[in-house]
Coordinates of C-alpha atoms and ligand atoms in Angstrom, one line a residue:
M1 CA -33.6 -4.1 19.4
A2 CA -32.4 -0.5 19.0
E3 CA -33.0 1.6 15.9
P4 CA -31.1 0.4 12.8
L5 CA -28.0 2.1 11.4
R6 CA -29.1 3.3 8.0
I7 CA -26.6 3.2 5.2
A8 CA -26.6 5.0 1.8
L9 CA -24.3 3.0 -0.5
A10 CA -22.6 4.7 -3.5
G11 CA -20.8 2.3 -5.8
L12 CA -22.0 -1.2 -6.7
G13 CA -18.9 -2.7 -8.2
T14 CA -16.6 -5.4 -6.7
V15 CA -16.7 -4.0 -3.2
G16 CA -20.2 -2.5 -3.2
T17 CA -21.8 -5.7 -4.2
G18 CA -19.6 -7.6 -1.8
V19 CA -20.9 -5.4 1.1
I20 CA -24.6 -6.1 0.1
R21 CA -23.9 -9.8 0.0
L22 CA -22.1 -9.8 3.4
I23 CA -24.8 -7.7 5.1
D24 CA -27.4 -10.1 3.6
T25 CA -25.5 -13.3 4.5
N26 CA -24.6 -12.4 8.1
R27 CA -27.5 -10.0 8.9
E28 CA -28.5 -11.5 12.3
M29 CA -25.0 -12.0 13.6
I30 CA -24.0 -8.5 12.6
A31 CA -27.1 -7.1 14.3
A32 CA -26.3 -9.0 17.5
R33 CA -22.6 -7.8 17.5
A34 CA -23.5 -4.2 16.5
G35 CA -26.3 -4.1 19.1
R36 CA -28.7 -2.9 16.2
P37 CA -29.4 -3.9 12.7
I38 CA -27.4 -2.5 9.8
E39 CA -29.7 -1.6 6.9
V40 CA -28.9 -0.3 3.4
V41 CA -31.6 2.3 2.7
A42 CA -30.4 3.7 -0.6
I43 CA -28.0 2.6 -3.3
T44 CA -26.5 4.2 -6.4
A45 CA -24.0 3.6 -9.2
R46 CA -23.6 5.0 -12.7
D47 CA -25.7 2.5 -14.7
R48 CA -29.0 1.5 -13.1
G49 CA -29.6 -1.2 -15.7
K50 CA -26.3 -3.1 -15.3
D51 CA -26.5 -6.8 -14.2
R52 CA -24.5 -7.0 -11.0
G53 CA -25.2 -10.6 -10.3
I54 CA -27.3 -9.8 -7.2
D55 CA -30.9 -8.9 -6.8
L56 CA -31.2 -5.2 -6.0
S57 CA -34.9 -4.9 -6.5
S58 CA -35.7 -4.4 -2.8
Y59 CA -33.3 -1.5 -2.4
V60 CA -34.2 2.2 -3.1
W61 CA -32.2 3.4 -6.1
V62 CA -31.1 7.1 -6.0
D63 CA -30.1 8.6 -9.4
D64 CA -28.1 11.5 -7.9
M65 CA -25.3 10.3 -5.7
H66 CA -25.0 13.6 -4.1
A67 CA -28.6 13.6 -2.9
M68 CA -27.7 10.8 -0.6
A69 CA -25.9 13.0 1.9
K70 CA -29.0 15.1 2.3
R71 CA -31.5 12.3 3.0
A72 CA -33.0 12.4 6.5
D73 CA -33.3 8.6 6.6
V74 CA -29.5 8.1 6.2
D75 CA -27.0 7.9 9.1
V76 CA -23.9 6.8 7.2
V77 CA -22.8 7.4 3.6
L78 CA -20.7 4.5 2.3
E79 CA -18.4 5.5 -0.6
L80 CA -17.2 2.6 -2.8
V81 CA -16.8 4.5 -6.1
G82 CA -13.1 5.3 -6.1
G83 CA -10.8 8.1 -7.4
S84 CA -8.9 10.5 -5.2
D85 CA -10.9 13.5 -6.3
G86 CA -14.1 14.0 -8.3
P87 CA -17.4 12.6 -7.2
A88 CA -16.0 10.5 -4.3
L89 CA -14.4 13.5 -2.7
T90 CA -17.5 15.7 -3.2
L91 CA -19.6 13.0 -1.6
A92 CA -17.3 12.7 1.3
R93 CA -17.4 16.5 2.0
E94 CA -21.2 16.6 1.6
A95 CA -21.8 13.7 3.9
L96 CA -19.5 15.0 6.7
E97 CA -20.8 18.6 6.2
A98 CA -24.3 17.1 6.7
G99 CA -23.1 15.4 10.0
K100 CA -23.5 11.9 8.5
G101 CA -21.0 9.2 9.2
F102 CA -18.7 8.5 6.3
V103 CA -17.1 5.2 5.5
T104 CA -14.8 4.5 2.5
A105 CA -12.4 1.9 1.0
N106 CA -10.8 4.7 -1.1
K107 CA -7.1 4.7 -0.3
A108 CA -6.3 7.3 -3.0
M109 CA -8.8 9.8 -1.5
V110 CA -7.7 9.1 2.1
A111 CA -4.0 9.5 1.2
H112 CA -4.6 12.8 -0.6
H113 CA -7.5 14.3 1.5
G114 CA -7.7 12.2 4.7
L115 CA -6.5 15.0 6.9
E116 CA -9.1 17.5 5.6
L117 CA -11.8 14.9 6.0
A118 CA -10.7 14.0 9.5
E119 CA -10.8 17.7 10.4
L120 CA -14.3 18.1 8.9
A121 CA -15.5 14.9 10.8
A122 CA -14.2 16.4 14.1
I123 CA -15.9 19.7 13.5
R124 CA -19.2 17.9 12.7
N125 CA -18.7 15.3 15.4
A126 CA -19.3 12.7 12.7
P127 CA -17.6 9.3 12.4
F128 CA -15.1 8.8 9.6
A129 CA -13.6 5.4 8.9
F130 CA -11.5 3.7 6.2
E131 CA -10.4 0.2 7.4
A132 CA -10.8 -1.2 3.9
A133 CA -8.5 1.5 2.4
V134 CA -5.4 -0.4 3.6
A135 CA -4.7 -4.0 2.9
G136 CA -8.2 -5.2 2.1
G137 CA -9.4 -7.7 4.6
I138 CA -6.6 -7.3 7.1
P139 CA -7.8 -5.2 10.1
V140 CA -4.5 -3.3 10.2
V141 CA -6.0 0.2 10.6
K142 CA -7.8 -0.9 13.8
S143 CA -4.8 -2.8 15.0
L144 CA -2.5 0.2 14.7
R145 CA -5.1 2.6 16.1
E146 CA -6.1 0.5 19.0
G147 CA -4.1 -2.7 19.5
T148 CA -0.7 -1.0 19.5
A149 CA -1.9 2.3 21.0
A150 CA 0.4 2.0 24.0
N151 CA 3.5 1.6 21.9
A152 CA 6.0 3.9 20.3
L153 CA 6.2 2.5 16.8
T154 CA 9.6 2.8 15.1
R155 CA 9.0 1.1 11.8
I156 CA 5.9 0.1 9.8
Y157 CA 6.4 -1.8 6.6
G158 CA 4.9 -4.4 4.4
I159 CA 3.7 -5.8 1.2
L160 CA 0.8 -3.5 0.4
N161 CA 0.0 -4.3 -3.3
G162 CA -1.2 -7.7 -4.2
T163 CA -0.7 -7.3 -8.0
S164 CA 3.0 -6.5 -7.7
N165 CA 3.4 -9.3 -5.2
Y166 CA 1.7 -11.7 -7.5
I167 CA 4.0 -10.7 -10.4
L168 CA 7.2 -10.9 -8.4
S169 CA 6.4 -14.2 -6.7
E170 CA 5.3 -15.7 -10.0
M171 CA 8.6 -14.4 -11.7
E172 CA 10.4 -16.2 -8.8
R173 CA 8.4 -19.5 -9.3
T174 CA 8.5 -19.7 -13.0
G175 CA 11.7 -17.9 -14.0
A176 CA 9.7 -15.7 -16.4
D177 CA 10.3 -12.0 -17.1
F178 CA 8.2 -9.1 -15.9
D179 CA 6.1 -8.5 -19.0
E180 CA 5.0 -12.2 -19.2
M181 CA 3.9 -12.2 -15.6
L182 CA 2.1 -8.9 -15.9
Q183 CA 0.1 -10.4 -18.7
A184 CA -0.6 -13.5 -16.5
A185 CA -1.7 -11.2 -13.6
Q186 CA -4.1 -9.5 -16.0
D187 CA -5.4 -12.9 -17.3
Q188 CA -6.0 -14.1 -13.7
G189 CA -7.9 -10.9 -12.8
F190 CA -5.2 -9.8 -10.3
A191 CA -4.2 -6.7 -12.4
E192 CA -6.3 -3.9 -13.8
A193 CA -6.3 -3.2 -17.5
D194 CA -4.3 -0.1 -16.6
P195 CA -1.9 -1.5 -14.0
A196 CA 0.2 1.7 -13.6
F197 CA -0.8 2.5 -10.0
D198 CA 0.0 -1.1 -8.9
I199 CA 3.2 -1.8 -10.7
G200 CA 4.4 1.8 -10.3
G201 CA 4.1 1.6 -6.5
I202 CA 1.5 4.4 -6.2
D203 CA -1.2 2.2 -4.7
A204 CA 1.2 0.9 -2.1
A205 CA 2.3 4.5 -1.4
H206 CA -1.3 5.5 -0.7
K207 CA -1.6 2.8 1.9
L208 CA 1.9 3.5 3.4
A209 CA 1.1 7.2 3.9
I210 CA -2.1 6.2 5.7
L211 CA -0.4 3.6 7.9
A212 CA 2.4 6.1 8.8
A213 CA 0.0 8.7 9.9
I214 CA -1.9 6.3 12.1
G215 CA 1.1 4.5 13.5
F216 CA 3.3 7.6 14.2
G217 CA 0.6 10.2 14.9
T218 CA 1.9 12.4 12.1
R219 CA 0.0 14.5 9.5
I220 CA -0.5 12.4 6.4
D221 CA 2.1 13.3 3.8
F222 CA 1.6 11.3 0.6
D223 CA 3.8 13.7 -1.4
A224 CA 6.8 12.8 0.7
V225 CA 6.6 9.1 -0.1
R226 CA 9.5 8.1 -2.4
T227 CA 8.1 5.6 -4.8
E228 CA 9.7 3.2 -7.2
G229 CA 7.8 0.4 -8.9
I230 CA 8.8 -3.1 -10.1
T231 CA 9.1 -2.6 -13.8
K232 CA 12.9 -2.6 -13.8
V233 CA 13.2 -5.9 -11.9
S234 CA 14.4 -8.6 -14.3
A235 CA 14.2 -12.4 -14.1
S236 CA 18.0 -12.4 -13.6
D237 CA 17.7 -10.0 -10.6
I238 CA 15.4 -12.5 -9.0
A239 CA 17.7 -15.4 -9.9
Q240 CA 20.7 -13.5 -8.5
A241 CA 18.8 -12.6 -5.3
D242 CA 17.9 -16.3 -4.9
A243 CA 21.5 -17.3 -5.2
L244 CA 22.4 -14.9 -2.5
G245 CA 19.6 -16.0 -0.1
Y246 CA 16.9 -13.5 -0.9
V247 CA 13.5 -13.0 -2.6
V248 CA 12.5 -9.7 -4.2
R249 CA 9.3 -8.0 -2.9
L250 CA 7.8 -4.6 -3.4
V251 CA 7.9 -3.2 0.2
G252 CA 6.5 0.0 1.6
I253 CA 8.6 1.1 4.6
A254 CA 7.9 4.0 6.9
S255 CA 10.6 4.7 9.6
L256 CA 11.2 7.4 12.1
F257 CA 14.7 8.9 12.6
G258 CA 15.7 11.1 15.5
E259 CA 13.9 12.0 18.7
G260 CA 11.4 14.6 19.9
D261 CA 11.2 17.8 17.8
D262 CA 14.1 16.4 15.7
R263 CA 12.0 13.4 14.5
R264 CA 12.1 12.9 10.7
L265 CA 10.0 10.5 8.7
L266 CA 11.2 8.4 5.8
Q267 CA 8.4 6.8 3.7
R268 CA 9.4 4.7 0.7
V269 CA 8.0 2.1 -1.6
R270 CA 10.5 0.1 -3.6
P271 CA 11.5 -3.4 -4.6
C272 CA 13.7 -4.9 -1.8
L273 CA 15.7 -8.0 -1.2
V274 CA 14.0 -9.9 1.6
P275 CA 16.1 -12.6 3.4
F276 CA 14.6 -16.1 3.1
R277 CA 14.2 -16.3 6.9
H278 CA 12.1 -13.1 7.1
P279 CA 8.3 -13.6 7.4
L280 CA 7.7 -11.4 4.3
A281 CA 9.7 -13.8 2.1
A282 CA 6.9 -16.4 2.6
V283 CA 4.2 -13.9 1.4
T284 CA 3.4 -14.9 -2.2
G285 CA 0.6 -14.3 -4.7
P286 CA -1.9 -11.5 -4.2
T287 CA -1.5 -11.6 -0.4
N288 CA -0.7 -8.5 1.7
A289 CA 1.3 -8.4 4.9
V290 CA 2.1 -5.5 7.3
V291 CA 4.8 -5.5 10.0
A292 CA 4.7 -3.0 12.9
E293 CA 7.5 -2.7 15.4
G294 CA 6.6 -1.4 18.8
D295 CA 8.8 -0.6 21.7
F296 CA 6.9 -2.9 24.0
S297 CA 4.9 -5.2 21.6
G298 CA 8.0 -6.1 19.5
R299 CA 7.4 -7.2 16.0
L300 CA 3.8 -7.8 14.9
L301 CA 2.8 -9.4 11.6
F302 CA -0.6 -9.0 10.0
Q303 CA -1.2 -11.0 6.9
G304 CA -4.2 -11.8 4.6
A305 CA -6.1 -11.0 1.5
G306 CA -5.3 -7.5 0.4
A307 CA -8.2 -7.2 -2.0
G308 CA -11.3 -8.9 -3.4
D309 CA -15.0 -8.5 -2.9
K310 CA -15.3 -10.6 0.3
P311 CA -12.2 -9.5 2.3
T312 CA -12.7 -5.9 1.4
A313 CA -16.4 -6.1 2.4
S314 CA -15.4 -7.6 5.7
A315 CA -13.3 -4.5 6.5
V316 CA -16.0 -2.1 5.4
V317 CA -18.7 -3.8 7.5
A318 CA -16.4 -3.9 10.5
D319 CA -16.3 0.0 10.3
L320 CA -20.1 0.0 10.1
I321 CA -20.4 -2.2 13.2
D322 CA -18.1 0.1 15.1
I323 CA -20.2 3.1 14.2
A324 CA -23.4 1.2 15.1
R325 CA -21.9 0.6 18.5
G326 CA -20.9 4.2 18.9
Q327 CA -17.2 3.2 19.0
S328 CA -15.6 5.3 16.3
G329 CA -12.4 7.0 17.6
A330 CA -10.1 9.5 15.9
P331 CA -9.6 8.3 12.3
F332 CA -5.8 8.7 12.5
S333 CA -5.5 7.5 16.2
V334 CA -5.1 11.0 17.7
P335 CA -7.4 14.0 17.1
S336 CA -6.6 15.6 13.8
G337 CA -5.4 18.8 15.5
A338 CA -2.8 16.8 17.5
L339 CA -1.2 15.1 14.5
V340 CA 2.4 16.2 14.2
Q341 CA 3.9 17.7 11.1
C342 CA 7.0 15.5 10.6
V343 CA 9.9 16.7 8.4
P344 CA 10.8 14.1 5.7
A345 CA 14.1 12.4 6.4
D346 CA 16.9 12.4 3.9
P347 CA 17.1 9.0 2.3
G348 CA 20.8 9.3 2.2
D349 CA 20.8 9.0 6.0
R350 CA 19.6 5.4 5.9
V351 CA 22.2 2.9 6.9
G352 CA 21.9 -0.5 5.5
R353 CA 22.9 -3.0 2.9
D354 CA 22.1 -2.8 -0.8
Y355 CA 22.0 -4.9 -3.9
L356 CA 23.4 -3.2 -7.0
R357 CA 23.0 -4.6 -10.5
F358 CA 25.1 -3.2 -13.4
T359 CA 24.7 -4.1 -17.0
V360 CA 28.1 -3.6 -18.5
A361 CA 30.1 -4.1 -21.7
D362 CA 32.0 -7.4 -21.6
R363 CA 35.6 -6.1 -21.7
T364 CA 38.7 -5.9 -19.6
G365 CA 38.8 -3.3 -16.9
V366 CA 35.1 -3.0 -16.3
L367 CA 35.1 -4.8 -13.0
A368 CA 38.1 -2.7 -11.9
E369 CA 36.1 0.5 -12.7
L370 CA 33.1 -0.6 -10.7
T371 CA 35.1 -1.6 -7.7
A372 CA 37.2 1.5 -7.8
A373 CA 34.0 3.6 -7.7
M374 CA 32.8 1.7 -4.7
R375 CA 36.2 2.2 -3.0
D376 CA 36.3 5.9 -3.7
A377 CA 32.7 6.3 -2.4
N378 CA 33.5 4.3 0.8
V379 CA 31.1 1.5 -0.2
S380 CA 32.3 -1.9 1.2
I381 CA 31.4 -4.9 -1.0
E382 CA 30.2 -8.1 0.7
S383 CA 29.7 -10.2 -2.4
L384 CA 29.9 -9.9 -6.1
I385 CA 28.5 -12.1 -8.9
Q386 CA 29.4 -11.7 -12.6
H387 CA 27.3 -13.6 -15.1
G388 CA 28.8 -14.7 -18.3
R389 CA 28.2 -13.2 -21.7
D390 CA 24.5 -13.2 -22.8
K391 CA 23.5 -14.9 -26.0
D392 CA 23.9 -11.8 -28.1
G393 CA 27.4 -11.3 -26.7
G394 CA 28.8 -8.0 -25.6
E395 CA 27.0 -7.5 -22.3
V396 CA 27.2 -9.0 -18.9
Q397 CA 25.5 -8.4 -15.6
V398 CA 27.4 -7.7 -12.4
A399 CA 25.5 -7.9 -9.1
M400 CA 27.0 -6.7 -5.8
V401 CA 25.8 -6.8 -2.2
T402 CA 27.2 -4.1 0.1
H403 CA 28.1 -4.3 3.7
D404 CA 26.1 -2.0 6.1
G405 CA 26.7 1.6 5.2
P406 CA 25.1 5.0 4.6
E407 CA 22.9 5.1 1.5
N408 CA 24.5 8.4 0.3
C409 CA 27.8 6.5 -0.2
V410 CA 26.1 4.2 -2.7
S411 CA 24.6 7.3 -4.4
K412 CA 28.1 8.8 -4.6
A413 CA 29.4 5.6 -6.2
L414 CA 26.7 5.7 -8.8
E415 CA 27.4 9.4 -9.5
L416 CA 31.1 8.4 -10.1
L417 CA 30.0 5.9 -12.6
E418 CA 27.5 8.1 -14.4
G419 CA 28.3 8.5 -18.1
S420 CA 30.8 5.6 -18.1
P421 CA 30.9 4.0 -21.6
N422 CA 31.2 0.7 -19.9
L423 CA 27.6 0.9 -18.4
T424 CA 25.2 -0.2 -21.1
A425 CA 22.0 0.4 -19.0
P426 CA 21.1 2.3 -15.9
P427 CA 22.1 0.4 -12.7
L428 CA 19.4 -0.9 -10.4
V429 CA 19.7 -0.5 -6.6
M430 CA 17.5 -2.5 -4.3
P431 CA 17.9 -2.3 -0.5
I432 CA 18.2 -5.4 1.6
L433 CA 15.4 -5.5 4.2
K434 CA 16.7 -5.5 7.8
D435 CA 15.5 -8.3 10.0
Ligands
LIG501 N1 -11.6 -4.1 -5.6 C1 -10.9 -4.3 -4.5 O1 -10.5 -5.4 -4.2 C2 -10.6 -3.2 -3.5 C3 -9.9 -3.4 -2.4 C4 -9.6 -2.4 -1.4 C5 -10.1 -1.1 -1.7 N2 -10.8 -0.9 -2.9 C6 -11.4 0.4 -3.1 O2 -12.8 0.4 -3.1 C7 -13.3 1.3 -4.0 C8 -14.2 0.6 -5.0 O3 -13.5 -0.3 -5.7 P1 -14.2 -1.4 -6.7 O4 -13.1 -2.4 -7.0 O5 -15.4 -1.9 -6.1 O6 -14.5 -0.5 -8.0 P2 -15.4 -0.9 -9.2 O7 -15.7 -2.4 -9.3 O8 -14.9 -0.2 -10.4 O9 -16.8 -0.2 -8.8 C9 -17.0 1.2 -8.8 C10 -18.5 1.5 -8.7 O10 -18.6 2.9 -8.6 C11 -19.6 3.3 -9.5 N3 -19.3 4.7 -10.0 C12 -18.2 5.1 -10.7 N4 -18.3 6.4 -10.9 C13 -19.5 6.8 -10.5 C14 -20.2 8.0 -10.5 N5 -19.7 9.1 -11.0 N6 -21.4 8.1 -9.9 C15 -22.0 7.0 -9.3 N7 -21.4 5.8 -9.3 C16 -20.1 5.7 -9.9 C17 -19.6 2.3 -10.6 O11 -20.8 2.3 -11.3 P3 -21.2 1.3 -12.5 O12 -21.0 -0.1 -12.0 O13 -22.6 1.6 -12.8 O14 -20.2 1.6 -13.6 C18 -19.3 1.0 -9.9 O15 -20.5 0.4 -9.4 C19 -12.1 2.0 -4.7 O16 -11.8 3.2 -3.9 C20 -11.0 1.0 -4.5 O17 -9.7 1.6 -4.4 C21 -11.1 -1.9 -3.8

């Protein structure tokens, strides 16, 4: 058999130990498929003495992570440390500068620095791969880079954060409020001690920016992703959505507007109302799902575990097998120099239906004020639900669903209502996902 592909592994946490287990468990099958063995020749993490639940005594431990990139016996540096900058980024630059292959599961780093790293990889003619950075075990990076390569994609969207999806679908199942279900997610190990990136939509935004670059051939633009998390979604929003025929999901959506040089890209992560009949409505718990719409392929749905040691290791090792086979293409589907700079679209240009929830004082004339603002802003209302007085009295919730219309009309209506003494809390707007 051919010479092994030699890996230096930085990071021995959830994913790093998962990779060691996977390579151990499926060693012969992997070698057969890769055409050569894949061998871990050096490992590192912060704490050498930590019990990681696996026997690491046969591996060479390197104290200085950055020395890995310089080792002559290493072909590929595998970064499973995390963090958008800091040691992970330094290691990425060192590895690629040294002409080593570089594989990572680090979505934050790829979203912020992926373009720079792809350029460096091209200069050094070194493979750079990050399948595990998006949607854990789902091979969606490869599917968009290769499987849909013949298509013009118009829209890529999906449920890209398992923690948020677990919280929202558990709120739906139990009727409980956000805080209670966040605690449950933490107790079950689905949410970090600091869940800010997950529930704030940032983690999903990292993944969306990566998918948009691959799917549309555009320069990655994380700063242009408009992000809103799930913290404002209440149990009553979920109940009202249900009564109207929807579930609430945190959805990342990247869509292209216009043609040719006039193409504009809208990237957004926010809670959406998803019709019961849409395949994303059935995605519950920590599962991820990605939908890609191609001009010839039609709608494609990819679904599976978005995180966890085993699924994520599966994606990491798939990248290593590709490199072992000599099959690593352009990381973002076209050479980095050919990626197009796409102007961000104005979100007001979106035409669609929205769910609006108002918390208002329970007095005469309030409904008339809301509907007058809608009329004056040219927003057409499809349905309206008013819930009775809550147990403290004095406040009611009014939920509306609009007909198809430009989003800037809804923004105009909200501007008209700004400062109204009848509104006792800021309104919540959630778009209704188009079929
Ligand atoms: N967990 C998932 O399900 C999942 C899914 C998809 C992608 N990812 C991505 O995969 C990467 C790793 O995630 P993880 O969940 O495996 O993280 P983790 O469990 O926290 O493990 C991180 C590892 O990095 C090591 N480390 C941290 N700082 C270091 C430093 N300065 N020098 C050397 N080693 C250092 C830690 O060492 P010690 O153990 O000694 O402290 C630990 O072994 C992240 O980019 C994450 O976003 C994770």
